[in-house]
């Protein structure tokens, strides 16, 4: 029953009257006829005034409609605000707290999306206080999400304000996950991702926005979906992954143009133009910058997108060698920036008052929280005192029962002890017999152990002999190989200006000798590790220097295949290790990336520090064909030939990755593979930091 003590026919007529009034009001929201708009609002107020004040079902219906419209496109956002405002007025009239909390949650959410941050904060704090009185976890999570999002949206937010906003959003996310509530999870993740971007934590922001993207697709919420896509585009642009950034930016722009919010459209068009600028498509960048300006020119207060669009337009004209136009648009961006600064300076008093109001609300919230804690502690003390008294009575009863039982069983225990003594005596005789048998067995085992020790000594001697023979053979091979390589270089130098074929064949002979020498070194290192004779010279090693040296060594080989090597590193990343052995690790991994990457692809070498885990992480990522799961399982096994083929005819011995694993594990580190077929391969090495050691 939606209406109070009225007939069914009257109720239907009232509901129809409300629906007609709402439809008429929405049709006039965007017109320039204030008299008609005011008359339509009065009509709706008159219809709602006929509702019985004690009937909460109607308020629930209004809040349900407000919440439903709140999650739709921006074209009907006024509908949600209208329903919520009417529900709030009626709920306050009859002091219906749940209706008040639900209406305030919708209004706070809408204020935040429309950029009315102060109104959003005010509604959010009021809603949170009512929700905590009710103890409703879903309503509490909605209030925390709106307050946290609004606080993080404020310009010039202080570190303490951002920290407080993060704590509220994390608490809201925990509640939403436990319920679960997919919309609140989406909203919280997007808001947390934005805070992480403000603090410069790009990887954390990427994780939150990817989670928000998945949930937004699940609930089909266009506002949250466009927010997640736009944020991912910003992050990928900052990481210079421009193709991926452009894809996400265009998806966000399509949704926002459908929604029709000018600020969002202007921002997305400016971002898309910026990505095109980084891709070198300056005409496209100029076109999107102009469309961003067009989207925001009739809107008041859209300073940042408009200023950024003019600045982008200036950069595009510079790239197109049109300095006159570039200077013109640069001056416009400066003028908008100065206008925004002037408006912001005029609002300092209002901002100060708003800050005082927020501090007052925070204090009130802290006092209420403290009162709740004191009440909970008082109740807990009463429970503890009652439990202690009850436990004492139970303990006294148990003592009395135990004394009675002790006296009763005393005689019975004496008899049982006598019987037990006889059994123990018999068991002692049995144990003495078993001890003699064990002594004989131990003597036999001692003789067997001595035999095994002698056999092990012989095996150690044979293994040492094998390693020595292998070393002698390797030494005897290295000298002639060095001689062959030197003669080949000499022949190549002497015939350089005489016969091109001789020079080419001499170069190939030198390359083959180098590969054979590398194979001999790898075999010796592997044999030494198997025999436990690979010794490390441990000292502080700057991995960043080793990474730089390796990339410089392999840059010429990469350029022959038109490949690009990107090095991202800290200036100093110290680990405890053997510099020569660690150089072998980096050399093997980068060599594989160059061998198996197609011509014209990119290779990333990254050195990062993870202080909380106490590790340094080295990553070699390529755009090659990727590895099957079967290849990944046997990649670190000696003499394995994998399914992937080199792209430039290079040879592979199947020893390098096995040697990498051996050296990394000798340094108490780990190495693993992240790959899928067609998606490239990433080798990740983790070593303890020198400070952690």
XYZ file of C-alpha atoms in Angstrom:
693
model
C 0.000 0.000 0.000
C 1.656 3.232 -1.208
C -0.881 5.666 0.247
C -2.512 5.878 3.674
C -6.214 5.753 4.463
C -7.568 6.490 0.969
C -9.482 4.349 -1.498
C -7.800 2.328 -4.255
C -9.187 4.635 -6.924
C -7.973 7.744 -5.095
C -4.507 6.219 -4.611
C -4.270 5.390 -8.313
C -5.300 8.919 -9.244
C -2.679 10.408 -6.851
C 0.066 8.171 -8.227
C -0.896 9.071 -11.814
C -0.900 12.753 -10.841
C 2.646 12.396 -9.382
C 3.919 10.575 -12.496
C 2.479 13.223 -14.832
C 3.946 16.021 -12.691
C 7.404 14.378 -12.627
C 7.346 13.844 -16.415
C 6.335 17.455 -16.999
C 9.004 18.726 -14.583
C 11.779 16.714 -16.300
C 10.728 17.962 -19.736
C 11.169 21.539 -18.507
C 14.495 21.141 -16.615
C 16.514 22.178 -19.697
C 14.142 24.892 -20.971
C 14.296 28.619 -20.402
C 10.736 28.919 -19.020
C 11.095 29.396 -15.244
C 7.365 30.076 -14.761
C 6.399 26.704 -16.223
C 9.152 24.940 -14.243
C 7.969 26.483 -10.964
C 4.327 25.581 -11.693
C 5.319 21.956 -12.460
C 7.235 21.686 -9.164
C 4.223 23.059 -7.274
C 2.046 20.472 -8.973
C 4.338 17.653 -7.828
C 4.458 19.060 -4.283
C 0.647 19.140 -4.246
C 0.447 15.509 -5.326
C 2.977 14.375 -2.740
C 1.237 16.414 -0.031
C -1.716 14.019 -0.212
C 0.422 11.093 0.975
C -0.273 9.778 4.460
C 2.675 10.787 6.671
C 2.790 7.380 8.377
C 3.117 5.483 5.146
C 6.845 4.666 4.723
C 6.213 2.431 1.700
C 5.843 5.456 -0.547
C 9.135 6.925 0.691
C 10.837 3.576 0.022
C 9.398 3.618 -3.494
C 10.748 7.130 -4.139
C 14.209 6.133 -2.859
C 14.178 2.981 -5.001
C 13.418 5.063 -8.103
C 16.053 7.640 -7.128
C 18.713 4.954 -6.702
C 17.749 3.289 -9.995
C 17.948 6.565 -11.955
C 21.156 7.520 -10.143
C 23.017 4.670 -11.808
C 21.821 5.551 -15.321
C 23.200 8.061 -17.848
C 23.716 11.745 -17.159
C 20.701 12.593 -19.357
C 18.340 11.567 -16.527
C 20.460 12.620 -13.533
C 17.894 15.278 -12.553
C 15.315 12.516 -12.180
C 17.375 10.825 -9.465
C 17.938 14.111 -7.610
C 14.245 14.998 -7.793
C 13.060 11.665 -6.407
C 15.708 11.741 -3.673
C 14.831 15.313 -2.644
C 11.131 14.461 -2.336
C 11.891 11.283 -0.375
C 14.163 13.273 1.971
C 11.475 15.898 2.637
C 8.799 13.287 3.427
C 11.168 11.142 5.530
C 12.197 14.136 7.643
C 8.526 15.020 8.113
C 7.798 11.663 9.790
C 11.366 11.143 11.169
C 11.883 7.979 9.065
C 15.659 7.510 9.472
C 16.171 4.790 6.849
C 14.388 6.932 4.268
C 16.558 9.925 5.249
C 19.802 7.915 4.944
C 18.918 6.404 1.555
C 17.850 9.774 0.084
C 21.011 11.529 1.353
C 23.185 8.761 -0.178
C 21.714 9.391 -3.646
C 21.992 13.197 -3.295
C 25.640 12.993 -2.144
C 26.509 10.735 -5.095
C 24.837 13.082 -7.601
C 26.451 16.208 -6.073
C 29.888 14.589 -6.406
C 29.358 13.616 -10.068
C 28.205 17.167 -10.880
C 31.337 18.653 -9.250
C 29.478 20.139 -6.248
C 32.025 18.845 -3.770
C 30.983 20.845 -0.699
C 27.334 19.828 -1.078
C 28.444 16.234 -1.623
C 30.535 16.276 1.572
C 27.725 17.827 3.620
C 25.137 15.302 2.434
C 27.656 12.468 2.896
C 28.455 13.332 6.535
C 24.754 13.668 7.396
C 23.989 10.338 5.723
C 26.868 8.578 7.530
C 25.690 9.733 10.965
C 22.150 8.416 10.339
C 23.483 5.163 8.831
C 25.683 4.507 11.889
C 22.696 5.110 14.170
C 20.804 2.462 12.198
C 23.840 0.128 12.095
C 23.155 -0.690 8.427
C 26.443 -1.768 6.813
C 25.354 -1.078 3.237
C 24.265 2.482 4.072
C 27.483 3.020 6.066
C 29.540 1.884 3.060
C 27.639 4.246 0.744
C 28.293 7.199 3.074
C 31.981 6.354 3.442
C 32.377 6.035 -0.343
C 30.742 9.408 -1.083
C 32.732 11.222 1.638
C 36.031 9.617 0.610
C 35.466 10.394 -3.076
C 34.446 14.007 -2.396
C 37.409 14.642 -0.053
C 39.839 13.337 -2.676
C 38.237 15.569 -5.343
C 38.988 18.824 -3.516
C 41.582 21.059 -5.139
C 44.853 21.417 -3.233
C 43.915 18.526 -0.951
C 46.404 18.133 1.882
C 48.252 14.914 2.609
C 46.199 14.366 5.778
C 42.941 14.839 3.836
C 44.009 12.339 1.175
C 45.048 9.847 3.860
C 41.679 10.220 5.626
C 39.841 9.818 2.305
C 41.838 6.638 1.547
C 40.992 5.127 4.956
C 37.267 5.775 4.446
C 37.319 4.310 0.933
C 39.223 1.195 2.065
C 36.701 0.639 4.863
C 33.836 1.076 2.377
C 35.497 -1.415 -0.007
C 35.821 -4.016 2.766
C 32.138 -3.664 3.683
C 31.020 -3.718 0.014
C 33.093 -6.859 -0.662
C 31.636 -8.642 2.379
C 27.996 -7.820 1.463
C 28.678 -8.064 -1.584
C 27.577 -4.875 -3.433
C 29.031 -4.652 -6.951
C 28.207 -0.959 -7.470
C 29.867 0.117 -4.214
C 32.902 -2.041 -5.070
C 33.118 -0.330 -8.484
C 32.759 3.178 -7.037
C 35.294 2.522 -4.236
C 37.901 1.043 -6.616
C 37.619 3.984 -9.036
C 37.921 6.508 -6.187
C 40.916 4.650 -4.656
C 42.583 4.505 -8.076
C 42.226 8.271 -8.461
C 43.813 8.860 -5.029
C 46.698 6.533 -5.939
C 47.290 8.527 -9.148
C 47.341 11.780 -7.167
C 50.016 10.279 -4.885
C 52.072 9.006 -7.854
C 51.434 5.285 -7.162
C 50.741 4.329 -10.786
C 50.821 0.531 -10.379
C 48.401 0.636 -7.438
C 46.108 2.944 -9.417
C 46.246 0.574 -12.402
C 45.145 -2.364 -10.215
C 42.207 -0.480 -8.689
C 40.926 0.871 -12.046
C 41.188 -2.578 -13.677
C 39.067 -4.029 -10.865
C 36.567 -1.171 -11.276
C 36.441 -1.820 -15.040
C 35.481 -5.471 -14.509
C 32.711 -4.679 -12.017
C 31.411 -1.723 -14.095
C 30.995 -4.027 -17.116
C 29.216 -6.552 -14.891
C 26.647 -4.030 -13.586
C 26.542 -2.069 -16.893
C 27.048 1.321 -15.229
C 28.131 3.739 -17.960
C 29.424 6.492 -15.641
C 31.679 4.187 -13.629
C 32.743 2.324 -16.799
C 33.785 5.535 -18.584
C 35.611 6.670 -15.432
C 37.630 3.434 -15.264
C 38.444 3.484 -19.007
C 39.525 7.167 -18.901
C 41.752 6.559 -15.856
C 43.423 3.526 -17.464
C 44.128 5.629 -20.549
C 45.849 8.271 -18.365
C 48.012 5.620 -16.673
C 49.036 3.914 -19.932
C 49.853 7.307 -21.476
C 52.162 8.013 -18.529
C 53.782 4.585 -19.081
C 54.274 5.471 -22.804
C 52.008 2.593 -23.925
C 50.280 4.928 -26.343
C 48.429 2.368 -28.505
C 46.783 0.798 -25.461
C 46.073 4.247 -23.981
C 44.382 5.376 -27.212
C 42.077 2.331 -27.239
C 40.891 2.948 -23.654
C 40.539 6.713 -24.231
C 38.329 6.238 -27.298
C 36.100 3.757 -25.447
C 35.671 6.260 -22.589
C 34.967 9.101 -25.031
C 32.247 7.101 -26.813
C 30.446 6.459 -23.510
C 30.791 10.075 -22.337
C 29.506 11.518 -25.608
C 26.490 9.246 -25.230
C 25.998 10.443 -21.626
C 26.288 14.117 -22.619
C 28.240 15.612 -19.683
C 30.293 18.518 -21.086
C 33.148 18.344 -18.558
C 33.671 14.601 -19.122
C 33.497 14.951 -22.936
C 35.974 17.849 -22.967
C 38.391 15.949 -20.714
C 38.262 12.748 -22.811
C 38.716 14.579 -26.107
C 41.723 16.455 -24.713
C 43.277 13.166 -23.491
C 42.701 11.476 -26.873
C 44.372 14.408 -28.627
C 47.336 14.236 -26.247
C 47.836 10.518 -27.044
C 47.712 11.233 -30.793
C 50.348 13.941 -30.207
C 52.661 11.410 -28.536
C 52.083 9.040 -31.478
C 53.246 11.780 -33.859
C 49.797 12.231 -35.489
C 49.702 16.000 -35.025
C 46.696 16.710 -37.270
C 44.572 14.273 -35.238
C 45.883 15.825 -32.021
C 44.858 19.281 -33.288
C 41.393 18.059 -34.296
C 40.676 16.521 -30.892
C 42.004 19.600 -29.060
C 39.647 21.822 -31.088
C 36.683 19.502 -30.381
C 37.537 19.580 -26.651
C 37.433 23.382 -26.695
C 34.127 23.261 -28.586
C 32.616 20.913 -25.967
C 33.573 23.201 -23.067
C 33.136 26.689 -24.523
C 29.488 27.095 -23.430
C 30.036 25.674 -19.934
C 30.937 27.752 -16.902
C 33.794 26.714 -14.629
C 35.430 24.195 -17.004
C 38.877 25.774 -16.730
C 41.297 22.847 -16.574
C 40.185 20.910 -19.724
C 39.916 24.136 -21.721
C 43.370 25.363 -20.628
C 44.937 21.951 -21.356
C 43.236 21.798 -24.778
C 44.624 25.220 -25.769
C 48.076 24.155 -24.577
C 47.837 20.923 -26.627
C 46.702 22.935 -29.648
C 49.749 25.179 -29.259
C 52.078 22.150 -29.112
C 50.419 20.646 -32.209
C 50.947 23.844 -34.229
C 54.587 23.940 -33.134
C 55.007 20.351 -34.364
C 53.306 21.360 -37.641
C 55.790 24.276 -37.978
C 53.176 27.003 -37.547
C 54.665 29.226 -34.813
C 52.189 32.106 -35.226
C 49.142 29.931 -34.482
C 51.064 28.141 -31.702
C 51.798 31.447 -29.944
C 48.162 32.529 -30.296
C 46.798 29.411 -28.580
C 49.523 29.434 -25.969
C 48.435 32.942 -24.956
C 44.843 31.728 -24.681
C 45.883 28.884 -22.352
C 47.759 31.394 -20.155
C 44.724 33.704 -20.079
C 42.416 30.876 -18.969
C 44.922 29.827 -16.311
C 45.020 33.389 -14.942
C 41.208 33.590 -14.941
C 40.947 30.337 -13.015
C 43.528 31.575 -10.499
C 41.575 34.821 -9.996
C 38.312 32.960 -9.411
C 40.025 30.569 -7.039
C 41.522 33.465 -5.030
C 38.058 35.028 -4.657
C 36.697 31.798 -3.199
C 39.379 31.469 -0.501
C 37.030 32.690 2.244
C 34.337 30.222 1.194
C 36.911 27.425 1.080
C 38.135 28.341 4.554
C 34.567 28.263 5.870
C 34.011 24.904 4.175
C 37.210 23.584 5.766
C 36.027 24.744 9.204
C 32.695 23.010 8.604
C 34.505 19.804 7.650
C 36.665 19.974 10.772
C 33.567 20.515 12.888
C 31.886 17.513 11.281
C 35.032 15.455 11.816
C 35.118 16.398 15.513
C 31.436 15.562 15.904
C 32.015 12.240 14.196
C 35.004 11.506 16.483
C 32.957 12.375 19.612
C 30.112 10.135 18.478
C 32.565 7.346 17.726
C 34.180 7.764 21.157
C 30.747 7.631 22.880
C 29.931 4.430 21.024
C 33.271 2.938 22.044
C 32.759 3.898 25.705
C 29.302 2.374 25.664
C 30.643 -0.785 24.068
C 33.488 -0.972 26.636
C 31.019 -0.480 29.514
C 28.832 -3.266 28.173
C 31.891 -5.471 27.660
C 33.034 -4.902 31.292
C 29.593 -5.882 32.576
C 29.721 -9.031 30.482
C 33.214 -9.862 31.777
C 32.176 -9.377 35.442
C 29.133 -11.601 34.927
C 31.251 -14.208 33.195
C 33.805 -14.169 36.052
C 31.084 -14.689 38.698
C 29.496 -17.492 36.696
C 32.889 -19.096 36.094
C 33.652 -18.975 39.837
C 30.413 -20.740 40.710
C 31.020 -23.387 38.065
C 34.609 -23.863 39.268
C 33.463 -24.278 42.898
C 30.946 -26.921 41.823
C 33.630 -28.759 39.890
C 36.021 -28.745 42.907
C 33.361 -30.208 45.193
C 32.504 -32.888 42.654
C 36.192 -33.735 42.191
C 36.770 -34.131 45.961
C 33.817 -36.486 46.271
C 34.941 -38.467 43.263
C 38.549 -38.589 44.592
C 37.509 -40.147 47.892
C 35.289 -42.644 46.132
C 37.918 -43.781 43.669
C 40.884 -43.870 46.054
C 40.495 -47.560 46.978
C 39.762 -48.544 43.419
C 42.928 -46.773 42.241
C 45.074 -48.682 44.758
C 43.900 -51.963 43.272
C 44.483 -50.718 39.754
C 47.978 -49.513 40.700
C 48.925 -53.000 41.914
C 47.760 -54.532 38.655
C 49.551 -51.817 36.690
C 52.798 -52.500 38.591
C 52.706 -56.151 37.534
C 52.086 -55.155 33.909
C 54.949 -52.625 33.998
C 57.335 -55.214 35.371
C 56.427 -57.607 32.596
C 56.839 -54.840 29.969
C 60.275 -53.956 31.408
C 61.467 -57.517 30.851
C 60.164 -57.346 27.272
C 61.967 -54.042 26.663
C 65.282 -55.448 27.923
C 64.963 -58.259 25.394
C 64.172 -55.780 22.592
C 67.137 -53.598 23.592
C 69.518 -56.493 23.018
C 68.046 -57.064 19.556
C 68.360 -53.320 18.748
C 72.018 -53.311 19.799
C 72.747 -56.140 17.363
C 70.888 -54.262 14.609
C 72.830 -51.055 15.322
C 76.120 -52.936 14.940
C 75.014 -54.193 11.520
C 73.891 -50.678 10.464
C 77.250 -49.227 11.531
C 79.056 -51.699 9.267
C 76.723 -50.804 6.352
C 77.316 -47.046 6.917
C 81.073 -47.550 6.800
C 80.699 -49.388 3.460
C 78.498 -46.558 2.058
C 80.983 -43.918 3.237
C 83.778 -45.684 1.361
C 81.579 -45.860 -1.773
C 80.739 -42.147 -1.509
C 84.420 -41.276 -1.209
C 85.125 -43.237 -4.396
C 82.231 -41.425 -6.178
C 83.562 -38.014 -5.051
C 86.987 -38.952 -6.342
C 85.458 -40.039 -9.698
C 83.428 -36.812 -9.993
C 86.494 -34.707 -9.212
C 88.454 -36.658 -11.826
C 85.631 -36.043 -14.333
C 85.664 -32.302 -13.678
C 89.467 -32.176 -13.947
C 89.375 -34.075 -17.257
C 86.630 -31.755 -18.532
C 88.680 -28.712 -17.492
C 91.789 -30.114 -19.249
C 89.770 -30.823 -22.388
C 88.215 -27.357 -22.294
C 91.615 -25.752 -21.766
C 93.068 -27.715 -24.697
C 90.125 -26.649 -26.854
C 90.207 -22.974 -25.868
C 93.793 -22.376 -27.003
C 93.302 -23.581 -30.606
C 89.910 -21.827 -30.764
C 91.522 -18.560 -29.691
C 94.238 -19.123 -32.291
C 91.650 -19.822 -35.011
C 89.705 -16.681 -34.062
C 92.871 -14.557 -34.107
C 93.933 -15.924 -37.493
C 90.419 -15.281 -38.831
C 90.545 -11.667 -37.615
C 93.989 -11.259 -39.175
C 92.803 -12.688 -42.513
C 89.737 -10.431 -42.409
C 91.847 -7.323 -41.769
C 94.365 -8.116 -44.513
C 91.705 -8.910 -47.135
C 89.268 -6.160 -46.109
C 89.976 -4.059 -49.201
C 90.732 -6.982 -51.548
C 88.059 -9.675 -51.394
C 84.676 -9.181 -49.658
C 83.934 -12.929 -49.475
C 87.153 -13.691 -47.606
C 86.331 -10.929 -45.117
C 82.793 -12.323 -44.664
C 84.003 -15.934 -44.162
C 86.686 -14.765 -41.737
C 84.030 -12.936 -39.716
C 81.848 -16.048 -39.602
C 84.788 -18.176 -38.420
C 85.416 -15.669 -35.623
C 81.722 -15.736 -34.606
C 81.661 -19.558 -34.549
C 84.781 -19.606 -32.349
C 83.142 -17.150 -29.945
C 80.031 -19.334 -29.659
C 82.126 -22.469 -29.038
C 84.111 -20.661 -26.328
C 80.868 -19.517 -24.682
C 79.546 -23.098 -24.789
C 82.744 -24.385 -23.157
C 82.464 -21.801 -20.364
C 78.793 -22.684 -19.759
C 79.596 -26.417 -19.619
C 82.398 -25.825 -17.128
C 80.170 -23.611 -14.951
C 77.359 -26.173 -14.985
C 79.705 -29.051 -14.153
C 81.252 -27.042 -11.319
C 77.783 -26.308 -9.890
C 76.759 -29.982 -10.092
C 79.916 -30.936 -8.178
C 79.398 -28.144 -5.640
C 82.588 -26.378 -6.713
C 81.144 -23.158 -8.145
C 82.494 -20.556 -5.701
C 81.074 -17.029 -5.436
C 83.059 -13.890 -4.633
C 80.369 -12.094 -2.601
C 80.565 -8.293 -2.481
C 78.167 -5.314 -2.870
C 77.089 -5.163 -6.536
C 75.083 -2.364 -8.209
C 72.700 -4.294 -10.488
C 71.794 -1.081 -12.330
C 75.409 -0.724 -13.559
C 75.428 -4.345 -14.760
C 72.115 -3.814 -16.590
C 73.490 -0.712 -18.313
C 76.658 -2.558 -19.392
C 74.690 -5.533 -20.775
C 72.256 -3.352 -22.731
C 75.159 -1.379 -24.236
C 76.829 -4.668 -25.214
C 73.747 -6.006 -27.032
C 72.484 -2.762 -28.554
C 74.510 -3.278 -31.808
C 73.084 -6.816 -32.228
C 69.565 -5.495 -31.614
C 70.023 -2.708 -34.166
C 71.001 -5.299 -36.804
C 67.444 -6.690 -36.351
C 65.903 -3.191 -36.072
C 65.026 -3.872 -32.428
C 64.841 -1.249 -29.651
C 66.082 -1.936 -26.094
C 64.545 0.217 -23.323
C 66.293 0.347 -19.955
C 64.359 1.493 -16.847
C 66.412 1.473 -13.644
C 67.186 3.116 -10.332
C 70.556 4.829 -10.202
C 71.601 2.557 -7.342
C 70.220 -0.913 -6.673
C 72.684 -2.854 -4.492
C 72.654 -6.612 -3.900
C 75.125 -8.979 -2.282
C 76.607 -11.184 -4.986
C 79.306 -12.133 -7.451
C 79.423 -9.427 -10.135
C 80.878 -11.735 -12.813
C 78.235 -14.443 -12.262
C 75.356 -11.935 -12.122
C 76.612 -10.410 -15.381
C 76.308 -13.916 -16.910
C 72.653 -14.016 -15.783
C 71.772 -10.643 -17.355
C 73.760 -11.448 -20.501
C 71.974 -14.800 -21.052
C 68.491 -13.314 -20.522
C 69.026 -10.275 -22.788
C 70.712 -12.466 -25.427
C 67.621 -14.738 -25.496
C 65.304 -11.706 -25.817
C 67.271 -10.458 -28.856
C 67.447 -13.951 -30.409
C 63.738 -14.782 -30.164
C 62.212 -11.329 -30.816
C 61.139 -10.639 -34.414
C 62.678 -7.803 -36.389
C 61.418 -4.319 -35.489
C 60.124 -5.259 -32.001
C 60.872 -3.788 -28.553
C 62.656 -5.211 -25.519
C 62.321 -3.812 -21.981
C 64.960 -4.236 -19.287
C 63.716 -3.060 -15.868
C 65.554 -2.841 -12.524
C 63.310 -2.038 -9.544
C 63.600 -1.992 -5.751
C 60.959 -3.522 -3.454
C 62.056 -2.364 -0.012
C 59.185 -3.914 1.950
C 60.029 -7.371 0.550
C 63.786 -6.714 0.772
C 64.409 -7.667 -2.872
C 65.678 -6.228 -6.129
C 63.690 -7.282 -9.205
C 65.146 -7.574 -12.720
C 62.797 -8.002 -15.661
C 63.546 -8.787 -19.333
C 60.367 -8.502 -21.429
C 60.120 -9.001 -25.204
C 57.488 -9.031 -27.932
C 58.421 -12.432 -29.253
C 56.136 -15.431 -29.988
C 55.779 -16.360 -26.289
C 56.243 -19.801 -24.686
C 53.914 -22.747 -24.309
C 53.248 -24.131 -20.827
C 55.277 -27.220 -21.788
C 58.258 -25.049 -22.775
C 58.023 -23.095 -19.507
C 58.200 -26.311 -17.455
C 61.439 -27.496 -19.084
C 63.036 -24.101 -19.869
C 65.575 -24.290 -17.006
C 66.612 -27.899 -17.717
C 70.037 -28.631 -19.222
C 70.308 -29.145 -23.005
C 66.610 -28.472 -23.714
C 65.557 -27.339 -27.178
C 62.256 -25.418 -27.008
C 59.587 -25.051 -29.688
C 60.316 -21.349 -30.390
C 62.919 -20.617 -33.077
C 65.425 -17.781 -33.251
C 64.487 -14.974 -35.643
C 67.898 -14.222 -37.097
C 69.424 -17.687 -37.539
C 71.256 -17.519 -34.191
C 72.351 -20.747 -32.528
C 71.253 -21.980 -29.084
C 73.042 -24.556 -26.922
C 70.256 -25.187 -24.407
C 72.633 -24.448 -21.508
C 72.132 -20.714 -20.832
C 68.800 -20.788 -18.932
C 69.919 -23.749 -16.789
C 73.048 -21.790 -15.834
C 70.888 -18.710 -15.043
C 68.763 -20.710 -12.596
C 71.859 -22.230 -10.920
C 73.566 -18.848 -10.409
C 70.391 -17.111 -9.154
C 69.674 -19.877 -6.628
C 73.297 -19.755 -5.409
C 72.539 -16.083 -4.580
C 69.427 -17.142 -2.591
C 67.254 -15.670 -5.339
C 64.442 -16.829 -7.610
C 63.774 -16.749 -11.349
C 60.457 -17.346 -13.082
C 58.711 -16.890 -16.441
C 55.580 -14.887 -17.320
C 54.439 -15.746 -20.849
C 51.651 -16.891 -23.110
C 51.707 -17.895 -26.770
C 51.525 -14.855 -29.032
C 51.927 -12.427 -26.128
C 55.675 -12.153 -25.595
C 57.833 -13.500 -22.746
C 59.071 -11.935 -19.497
C 61.885 -13.412 -17.369
C 61.847 -12.083 -13.773
C 64.845 -12.426 -11.412
C 64.490 -11.577 -7.701
C 67.618 -11.132 -5.536
C 67.967 -10.082 -1.873
C 68.911 -6.426 -1.427
C 72.303 -5.783 0.122
C 70.682 -3.911 3.051
C 68.353 -6.882 3.692
C 71.309 -9.301 3.719
